[in-house]
CSV table of C-alpha atoms and ligand atoms in Angstrom, one decimal:
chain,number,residue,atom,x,y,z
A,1,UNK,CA,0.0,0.0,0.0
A,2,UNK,CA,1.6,3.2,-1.3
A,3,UNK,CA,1.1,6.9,-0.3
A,4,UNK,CA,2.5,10.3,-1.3
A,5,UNK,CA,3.1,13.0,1.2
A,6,UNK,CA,4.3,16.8,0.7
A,7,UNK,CA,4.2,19.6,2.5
A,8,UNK,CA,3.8,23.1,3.3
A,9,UNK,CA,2.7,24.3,-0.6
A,10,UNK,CA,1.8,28.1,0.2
A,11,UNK,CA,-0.6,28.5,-2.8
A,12,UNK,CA,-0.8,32.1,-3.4
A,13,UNK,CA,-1.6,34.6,-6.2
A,14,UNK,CA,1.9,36.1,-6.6
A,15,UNK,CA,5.0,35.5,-6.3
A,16,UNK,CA,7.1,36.5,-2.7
A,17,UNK,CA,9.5,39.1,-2.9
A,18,UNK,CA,12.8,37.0,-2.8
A,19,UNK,CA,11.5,34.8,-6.1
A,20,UNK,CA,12.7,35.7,-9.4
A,21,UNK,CA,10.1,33.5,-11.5
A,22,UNK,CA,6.3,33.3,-12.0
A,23,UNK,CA,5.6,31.2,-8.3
A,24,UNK,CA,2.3,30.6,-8.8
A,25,UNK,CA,2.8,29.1,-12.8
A,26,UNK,CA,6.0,27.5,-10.9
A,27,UNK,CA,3.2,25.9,-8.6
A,28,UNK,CA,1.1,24.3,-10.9
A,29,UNK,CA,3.8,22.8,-12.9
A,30,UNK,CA,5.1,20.8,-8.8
A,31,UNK,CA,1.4,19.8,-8.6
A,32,UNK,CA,1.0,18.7,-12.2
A,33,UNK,CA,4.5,16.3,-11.4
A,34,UNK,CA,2.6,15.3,-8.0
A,35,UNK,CA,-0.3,13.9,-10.3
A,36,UNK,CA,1.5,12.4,-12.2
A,37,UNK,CA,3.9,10.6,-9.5
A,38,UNK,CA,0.6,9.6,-7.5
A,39,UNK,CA,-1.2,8.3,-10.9
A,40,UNK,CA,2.1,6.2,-12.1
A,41,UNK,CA,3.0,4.9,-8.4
A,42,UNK,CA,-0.9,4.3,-7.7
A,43,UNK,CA,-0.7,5.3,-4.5
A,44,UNK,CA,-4.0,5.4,-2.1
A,45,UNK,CA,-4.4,8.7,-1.0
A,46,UNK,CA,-1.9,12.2,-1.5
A,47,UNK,CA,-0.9,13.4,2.3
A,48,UNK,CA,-0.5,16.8,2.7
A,49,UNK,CA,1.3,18.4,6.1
A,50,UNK,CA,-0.6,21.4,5.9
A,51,UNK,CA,0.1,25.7,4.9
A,52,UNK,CA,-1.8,24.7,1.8
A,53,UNK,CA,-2.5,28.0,1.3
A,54,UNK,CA,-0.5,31.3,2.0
A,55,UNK,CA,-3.2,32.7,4.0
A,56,UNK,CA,-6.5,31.4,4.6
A,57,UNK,CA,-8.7,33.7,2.4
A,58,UNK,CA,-6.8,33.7,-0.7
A,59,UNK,CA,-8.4,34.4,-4.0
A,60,UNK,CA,-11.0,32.8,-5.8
A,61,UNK,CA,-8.2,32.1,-8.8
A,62,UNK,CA,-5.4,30.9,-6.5
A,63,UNK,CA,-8.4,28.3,-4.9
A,64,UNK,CA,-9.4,27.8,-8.2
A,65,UNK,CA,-5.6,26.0,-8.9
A,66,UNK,CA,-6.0,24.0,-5.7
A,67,UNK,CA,-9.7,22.9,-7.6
A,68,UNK,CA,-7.5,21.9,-10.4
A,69,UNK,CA,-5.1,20.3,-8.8
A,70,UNK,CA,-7.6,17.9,-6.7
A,71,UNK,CA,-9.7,17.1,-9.8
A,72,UNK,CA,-7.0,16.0,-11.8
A,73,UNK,CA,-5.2,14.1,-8.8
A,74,UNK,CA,-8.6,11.7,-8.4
A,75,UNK,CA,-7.5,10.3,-5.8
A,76,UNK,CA,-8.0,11.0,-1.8
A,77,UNK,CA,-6.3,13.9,-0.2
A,78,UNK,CA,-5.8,14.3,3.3
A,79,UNK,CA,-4.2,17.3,5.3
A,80,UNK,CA,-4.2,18.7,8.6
A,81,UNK,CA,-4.4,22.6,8.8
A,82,UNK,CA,-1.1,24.7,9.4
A,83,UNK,CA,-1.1,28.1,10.8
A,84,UNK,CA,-1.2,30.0,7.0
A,85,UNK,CA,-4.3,28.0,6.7
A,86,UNK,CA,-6.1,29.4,9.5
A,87,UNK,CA,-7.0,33.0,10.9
A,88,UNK,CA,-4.9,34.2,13.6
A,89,UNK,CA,-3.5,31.1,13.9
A,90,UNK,CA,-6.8,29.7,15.4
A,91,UNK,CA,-8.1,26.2,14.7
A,92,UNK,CA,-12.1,27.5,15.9
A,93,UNK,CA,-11.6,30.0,12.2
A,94,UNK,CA,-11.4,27.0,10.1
A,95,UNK,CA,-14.9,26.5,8.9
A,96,UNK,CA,-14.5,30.5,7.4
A,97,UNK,CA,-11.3,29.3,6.0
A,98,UNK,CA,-11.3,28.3,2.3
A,99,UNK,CA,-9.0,25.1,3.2
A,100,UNK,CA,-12.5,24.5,5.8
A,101,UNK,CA,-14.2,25.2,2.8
A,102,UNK,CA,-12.5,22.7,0.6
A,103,UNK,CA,-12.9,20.0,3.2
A,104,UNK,CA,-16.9,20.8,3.6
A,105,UNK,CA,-17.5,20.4,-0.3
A,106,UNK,CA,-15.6,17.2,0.1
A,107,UNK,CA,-12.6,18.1,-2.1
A,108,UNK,CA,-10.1,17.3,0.4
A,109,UNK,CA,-10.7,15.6,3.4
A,110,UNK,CA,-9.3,17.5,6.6
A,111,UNK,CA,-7.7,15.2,9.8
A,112,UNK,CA,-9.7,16.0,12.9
A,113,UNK,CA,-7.9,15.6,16.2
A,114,UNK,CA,-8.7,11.9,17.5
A,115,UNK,CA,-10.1,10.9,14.0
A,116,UNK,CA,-9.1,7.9,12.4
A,117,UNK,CA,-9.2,7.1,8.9
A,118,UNK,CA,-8.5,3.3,7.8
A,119,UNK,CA,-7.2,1.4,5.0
A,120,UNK,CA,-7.0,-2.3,3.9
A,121,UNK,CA,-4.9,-3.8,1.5
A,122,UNK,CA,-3.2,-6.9,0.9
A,123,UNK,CA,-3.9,-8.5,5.1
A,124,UNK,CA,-2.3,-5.0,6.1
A,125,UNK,CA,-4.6,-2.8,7.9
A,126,UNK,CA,-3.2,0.9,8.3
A,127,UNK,CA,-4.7,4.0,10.1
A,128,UNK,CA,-4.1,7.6,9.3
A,129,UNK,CA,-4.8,10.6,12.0
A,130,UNK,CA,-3.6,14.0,12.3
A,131,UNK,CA,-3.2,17.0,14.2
A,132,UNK,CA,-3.5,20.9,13.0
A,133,UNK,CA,-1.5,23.9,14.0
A,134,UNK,CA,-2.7,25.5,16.9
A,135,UNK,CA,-1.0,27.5,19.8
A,136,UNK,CA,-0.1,24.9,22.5
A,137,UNK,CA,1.3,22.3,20.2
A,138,UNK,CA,4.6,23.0,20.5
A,139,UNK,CA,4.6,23.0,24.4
A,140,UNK,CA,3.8,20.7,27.2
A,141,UNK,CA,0.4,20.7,27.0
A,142,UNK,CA,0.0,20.5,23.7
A,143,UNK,CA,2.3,17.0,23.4
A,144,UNK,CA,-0.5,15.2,22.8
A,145,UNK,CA,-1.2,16.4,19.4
A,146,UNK,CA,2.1,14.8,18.4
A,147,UNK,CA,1.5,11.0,20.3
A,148,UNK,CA,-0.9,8.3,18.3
A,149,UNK,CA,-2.1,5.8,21.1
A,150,UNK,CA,-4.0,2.7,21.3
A,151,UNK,CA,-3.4,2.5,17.6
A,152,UNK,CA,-6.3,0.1,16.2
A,153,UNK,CA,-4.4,-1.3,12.8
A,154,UNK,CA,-1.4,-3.2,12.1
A,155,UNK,CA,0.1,-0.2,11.1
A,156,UNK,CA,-0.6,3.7,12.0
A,157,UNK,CA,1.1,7.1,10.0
A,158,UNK,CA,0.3,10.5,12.0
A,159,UNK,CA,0.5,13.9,10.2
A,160,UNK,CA,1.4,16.8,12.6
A,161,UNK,CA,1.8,21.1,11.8
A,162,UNK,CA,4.4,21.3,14.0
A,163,UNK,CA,7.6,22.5,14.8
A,164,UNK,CA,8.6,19.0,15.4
A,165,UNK,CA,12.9,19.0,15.0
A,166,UNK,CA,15.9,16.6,16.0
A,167,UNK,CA,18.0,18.7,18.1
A,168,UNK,CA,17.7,22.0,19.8
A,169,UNK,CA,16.8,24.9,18.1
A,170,UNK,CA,17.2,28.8,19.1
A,171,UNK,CA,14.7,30.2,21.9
A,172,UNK,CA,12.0,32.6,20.1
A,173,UNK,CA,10.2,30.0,18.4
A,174,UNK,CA,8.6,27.2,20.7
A,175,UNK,CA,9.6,23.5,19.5
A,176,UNK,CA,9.2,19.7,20.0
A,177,UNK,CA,11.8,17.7,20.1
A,178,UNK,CA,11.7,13.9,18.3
A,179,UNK,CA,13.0,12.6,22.0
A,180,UNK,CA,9.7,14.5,23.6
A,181,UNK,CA,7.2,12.0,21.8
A,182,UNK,CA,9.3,8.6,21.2
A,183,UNK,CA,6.8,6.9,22.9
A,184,UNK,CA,4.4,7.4,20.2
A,185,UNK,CA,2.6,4.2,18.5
A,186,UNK,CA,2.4,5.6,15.2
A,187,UNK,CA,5.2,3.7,13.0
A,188,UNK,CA,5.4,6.9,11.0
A,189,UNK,CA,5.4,10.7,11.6
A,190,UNK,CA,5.0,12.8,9.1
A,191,UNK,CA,5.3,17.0,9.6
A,192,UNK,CA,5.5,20.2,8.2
A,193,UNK,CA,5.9,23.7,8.9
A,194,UNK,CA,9.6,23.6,9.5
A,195,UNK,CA,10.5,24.6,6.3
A,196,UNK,CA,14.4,23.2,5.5
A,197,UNK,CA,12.9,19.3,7.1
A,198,UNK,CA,14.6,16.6,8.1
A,199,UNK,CA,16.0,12.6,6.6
A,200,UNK,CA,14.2,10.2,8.2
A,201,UNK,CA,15.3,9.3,12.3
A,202,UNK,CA,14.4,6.4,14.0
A,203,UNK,CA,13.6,6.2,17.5
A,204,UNK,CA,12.5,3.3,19.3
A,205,UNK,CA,11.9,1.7,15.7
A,206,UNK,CA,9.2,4.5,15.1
A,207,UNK,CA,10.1,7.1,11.8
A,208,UNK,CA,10.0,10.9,11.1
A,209,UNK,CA,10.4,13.0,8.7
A,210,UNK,CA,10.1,16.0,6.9
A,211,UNK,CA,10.7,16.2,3.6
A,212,UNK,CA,10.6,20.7,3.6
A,213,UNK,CA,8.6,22.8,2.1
A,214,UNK,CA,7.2,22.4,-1.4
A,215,UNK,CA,8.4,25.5,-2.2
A,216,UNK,CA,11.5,28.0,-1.4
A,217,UNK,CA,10.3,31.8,-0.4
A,218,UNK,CA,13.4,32.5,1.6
A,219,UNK,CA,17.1,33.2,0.4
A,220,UNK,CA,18.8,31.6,3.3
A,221,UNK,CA,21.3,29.6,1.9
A,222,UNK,CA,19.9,26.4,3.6
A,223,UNK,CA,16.7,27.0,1.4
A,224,UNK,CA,18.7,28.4,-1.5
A,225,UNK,CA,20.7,24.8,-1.8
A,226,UNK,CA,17.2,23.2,-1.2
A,227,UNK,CA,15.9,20.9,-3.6
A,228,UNK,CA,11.7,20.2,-3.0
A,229,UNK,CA,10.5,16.9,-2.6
A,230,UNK,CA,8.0,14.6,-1.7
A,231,UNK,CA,7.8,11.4,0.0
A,232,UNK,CA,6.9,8.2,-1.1
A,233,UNK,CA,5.5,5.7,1.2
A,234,UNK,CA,5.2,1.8,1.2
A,235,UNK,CA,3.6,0.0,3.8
A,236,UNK,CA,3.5,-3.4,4.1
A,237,UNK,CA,4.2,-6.9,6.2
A,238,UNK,CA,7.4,-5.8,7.1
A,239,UNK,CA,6.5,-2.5,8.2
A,240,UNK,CA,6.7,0.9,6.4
A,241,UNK,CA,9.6,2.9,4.6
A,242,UNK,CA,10.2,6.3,3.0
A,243,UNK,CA,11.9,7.9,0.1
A,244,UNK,CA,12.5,11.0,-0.8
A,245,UNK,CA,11.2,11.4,-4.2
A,246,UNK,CA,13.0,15.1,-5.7
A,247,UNK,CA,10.2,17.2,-7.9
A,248,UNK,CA,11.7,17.1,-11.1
A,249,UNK,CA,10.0,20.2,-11.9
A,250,UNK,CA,11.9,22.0,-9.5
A,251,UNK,CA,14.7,24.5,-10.6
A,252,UNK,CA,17.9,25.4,-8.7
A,253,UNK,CA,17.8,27.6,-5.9
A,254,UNK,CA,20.2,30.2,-7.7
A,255,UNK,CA,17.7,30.2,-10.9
A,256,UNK,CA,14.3,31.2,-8.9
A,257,UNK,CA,15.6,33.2,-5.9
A,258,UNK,CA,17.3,36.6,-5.5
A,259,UNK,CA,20.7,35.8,-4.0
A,260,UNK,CA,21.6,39.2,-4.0
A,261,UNK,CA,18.8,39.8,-1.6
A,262,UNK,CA,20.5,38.0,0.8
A,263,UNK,CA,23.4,39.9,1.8
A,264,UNK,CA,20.9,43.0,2.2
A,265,UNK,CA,18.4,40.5,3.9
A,266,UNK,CA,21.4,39.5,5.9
A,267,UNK,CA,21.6,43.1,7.4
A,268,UNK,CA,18.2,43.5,7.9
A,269,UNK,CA,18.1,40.6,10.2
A,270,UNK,CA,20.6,41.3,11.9
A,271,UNK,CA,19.5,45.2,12.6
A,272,UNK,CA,15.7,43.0,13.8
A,273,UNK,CA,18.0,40.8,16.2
A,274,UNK,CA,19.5,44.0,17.4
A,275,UNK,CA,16.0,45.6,18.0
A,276,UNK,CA,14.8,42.2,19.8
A,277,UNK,CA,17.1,42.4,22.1
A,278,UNK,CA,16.6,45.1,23.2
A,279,UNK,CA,13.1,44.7,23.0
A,280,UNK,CA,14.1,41.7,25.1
A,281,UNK,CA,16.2,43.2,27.5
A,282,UNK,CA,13.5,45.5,28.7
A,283,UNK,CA,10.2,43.6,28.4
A,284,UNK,CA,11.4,40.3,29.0
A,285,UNK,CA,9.7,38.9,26.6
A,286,UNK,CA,11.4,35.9,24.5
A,287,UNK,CA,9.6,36.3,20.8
A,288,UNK,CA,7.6,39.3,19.2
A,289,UNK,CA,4.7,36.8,18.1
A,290,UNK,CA,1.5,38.4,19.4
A,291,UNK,CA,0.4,34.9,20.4
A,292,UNK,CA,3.6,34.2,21.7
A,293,UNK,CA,3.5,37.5,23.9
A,294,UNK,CA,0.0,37.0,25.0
A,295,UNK,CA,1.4,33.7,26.6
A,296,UNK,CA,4.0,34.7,28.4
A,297,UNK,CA,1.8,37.8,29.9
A,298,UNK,CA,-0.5,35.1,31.1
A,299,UNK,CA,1.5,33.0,32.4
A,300,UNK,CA,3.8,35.7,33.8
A,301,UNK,CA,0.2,37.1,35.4
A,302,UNK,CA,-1.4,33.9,36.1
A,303,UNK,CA,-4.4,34.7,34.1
A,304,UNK,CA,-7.3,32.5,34.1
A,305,UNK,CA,-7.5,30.3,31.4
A,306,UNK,CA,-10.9,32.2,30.2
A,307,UNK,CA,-8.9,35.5,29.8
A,308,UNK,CA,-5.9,33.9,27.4
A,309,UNK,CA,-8.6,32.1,25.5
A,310,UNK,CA,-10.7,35.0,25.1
A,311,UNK,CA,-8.2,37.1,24.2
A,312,UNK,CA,-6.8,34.3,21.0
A,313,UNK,CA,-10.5,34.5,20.1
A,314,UNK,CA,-10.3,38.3,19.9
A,315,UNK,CA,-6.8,38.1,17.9
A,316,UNK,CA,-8.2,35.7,15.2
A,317,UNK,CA,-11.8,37.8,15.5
A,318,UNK,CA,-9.8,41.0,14.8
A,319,UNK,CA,-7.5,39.0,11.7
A,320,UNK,CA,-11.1,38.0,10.2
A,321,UNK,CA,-12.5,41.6,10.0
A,322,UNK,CA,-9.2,43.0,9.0
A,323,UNK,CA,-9.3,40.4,5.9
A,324,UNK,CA,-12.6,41.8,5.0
A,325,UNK,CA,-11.7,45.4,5.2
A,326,UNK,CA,-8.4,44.5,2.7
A,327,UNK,CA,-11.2,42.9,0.2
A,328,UNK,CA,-13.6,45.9,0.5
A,329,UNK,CA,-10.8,47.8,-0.4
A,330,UNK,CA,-10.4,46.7,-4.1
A,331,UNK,CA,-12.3,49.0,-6.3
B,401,MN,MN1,4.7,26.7,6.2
C-alpha cells in the first residue's frame, strides 16, 4: 500500500518578494508532477502536512488551482491545517477558511484531532490521523497532538503542523523535540511547517520525517541549496519505509531566488536581532509573536484560562474583520 506526502505548498496569487520566477505558474507545474507521481505509483491517497494556502482567504483564482489540482489528482487527499491556513493562527476559524471550505464540499478531506481514517490492502490494515497547527502544540500541553495511542491497525502514520525538530533549536520560536514524543505508536510521523525538514530518524523503531517545504520563499542559503520533494511511502508486512522522491519540476535555488537579496536581507536581520534584544532586554519577553507574547503575559500574570482564551478568540476575530476590510478595499 503506497502513499504520497508533501508539504507546506503556500498557494498564493503572486510570487514572494525574494523569487525571481512566476511562483504561482512554478506551482502548478510541482502539482501537475505530483499527479503524475501519484497516478504512475498508484498510490491510495496524496498526504498533505498542511500551509496549503499562503493565508487562509486567498483568492478565488489561487483556490481555483487547488480545484484543479484535486480534480485531476482523483485520488484521496488528506491534510491537517497549518497556521497560513487558519486565521490568527486559530483552529475554531477553520470553517471560514477556504481550506475548511475545501474540506466541507468534500474536495479534500481535513484530519480532525482523535479521528481515524483506515485502509485495507493486501492482510495489512493501516490507520491515518492528524493534528492541525494551533498554539499549545509546541509546548507541554500540547504533546499530545504529536502521540498516536491505542493504535487500532497493524500499522498507523500520524501527520502533525508542527515545529517538530531533531535537536535544539534557538529560543523565540517554541519547538518539540523527536525525544519529547518517542513513545508514540504511530510507526510513522509525518510534519511540516519547518521549512528546511529533516532525513528520516528512527527512534524506538518509530520514523519521522520531513521532507521541507514544497516550495523555497526564503534566500537563506539552507533554502537556497534546497531541492523540494515529496515522500513516497510503502507500507507493508514488514513495516513501512520512505523515500525521498526530488520534484523534477523543480529548478535550482540560484535560478528562482534573488541571491543578492541575501546579503541586504542578511543586514536586515541582523538590525531585527539587534531591536529584539533590546526589545528583550526591557520587556522580558522571549519572541515578538503576538500569540507568543500574550502567553508569556499570562502565564507571567497567572491569568485565568478564560482570559488567554478569550483574548486568542479576539486576535483571530480582529484578523477576520481586517481580511474583509483589505477585500472591501479593491475597487
Ligand atoms: Mn509553512
Amino acid at each position: 500500500m503506497r502513499f504520497l506526502y508533501i508539504t507546506d505548498t503556500h498557494f498564493r496569487g503572486n510570487s514572494p518578494q525574494n523569487r525571481m520566477d512566476d511562483f504561482p505558474q512554478t506551482l502548478r507545474k510541482k502539482m501537475e508532477e505530483v499527479v503524475q507521481v501519484a497516478q504512475d505509483l498508484q498510490v491510495e491517497a496524496v498526504l498533505h502536512g498542511g500551509d496549503l494556502f499562503e493565508i487562509p482567504n486567498p483568492a478565488v483564482n489561487v483556490v481555483g488551482d487547488v480545484v484543479r489540482f484535486l480534480k485531476a489528482l482523483g485520488k484521496p487527499f488528506y491534510i491537517v491545517p497549518g497556521n497560513h491556513d487558519l486565521f490568527g493562527q486559530n483552529p475554531q476559524t477553520l470553517n471560514r477558511t477556504m481550506l475548511g471550505l475545501l474540506g466541507q464540499v468534500g474536495l479534500l478531506k481535513i484530519l480532525e484531532p482523535g479521528e481515524k481514517v483506515f485502509f485495507k490492502k493486501d492482510g495489512i490494515s493501516l490507520q491515518l490521523t492528524g493534528q492541525g497547527y494551533h498554539f499549545d502544540l509546541d509546548t507541554e500541553r500540547g504533546r499530545e497532538g504529536y502521540l498516536v495511542k491505542n493504535k487500532e491497525a497493524d500499522l498507523a502514520i500520524h501527520i502533525v503542523h508542527g515545529m517538530l525538530l531533531d535537536r535544539p533549536f534557538f529560543q523565540t520560536v517554541a519547538y518539540t523535540l523527536i525525544d519529547d514524543i518517542k513513545e508514540t505508536e504511530a510507526d510513522l510521523t509525518l510534519t511540516g511547517h519547518a521549512h528546511l525538514g529533516f532525513n528520516e530518524i528512527v527512534v524506538n523503531n518509530k520514523k519521522f520525517i520531513n521532507p521541507g517545504a514544497l516550495v523555497r520563499t526564503t534566500v537563506l542559503p539552507a533554502e537556497v541549496n534546497r531541492w523540494p520533494q515529496m515522500v513516497l511511502i510503502e507500507a507493508g508486512k514488514d513495516g513501512i519505509t520512505t523515500k525521498f522522491l526530488p520534484l523534477k519540476t523543480a529548478l535550482p535555488g540560484e535560478q528562482v531566488l534573488n541571491i543578492e537579496k541575501a546579503t541586504e536581507m542578511k543586514l536586515r536581520e541582523e538590525r531585527l536581532a539587534r531591536i529584539i534584544s533590546e526589545v528583550r532586554s526591557s520587556g522580558d519577553f522571549r519572541s515578538l509573536k503576538l500569540e507568543n507574547i500574550l502567553r508569556e503575559i499570562a502565564q507571567k500574570e497567572q491569568l485565568p484560562e478564560e482570559v488567554r482564551e478569550e483574548a486568542l478568540k479576539r486576535i483571530a476575530q480582529a484578523e477576520i474583520e481586517m481580511a474583509r476590510e483589505e477585500v472591501d478595499d479593491v475597487p
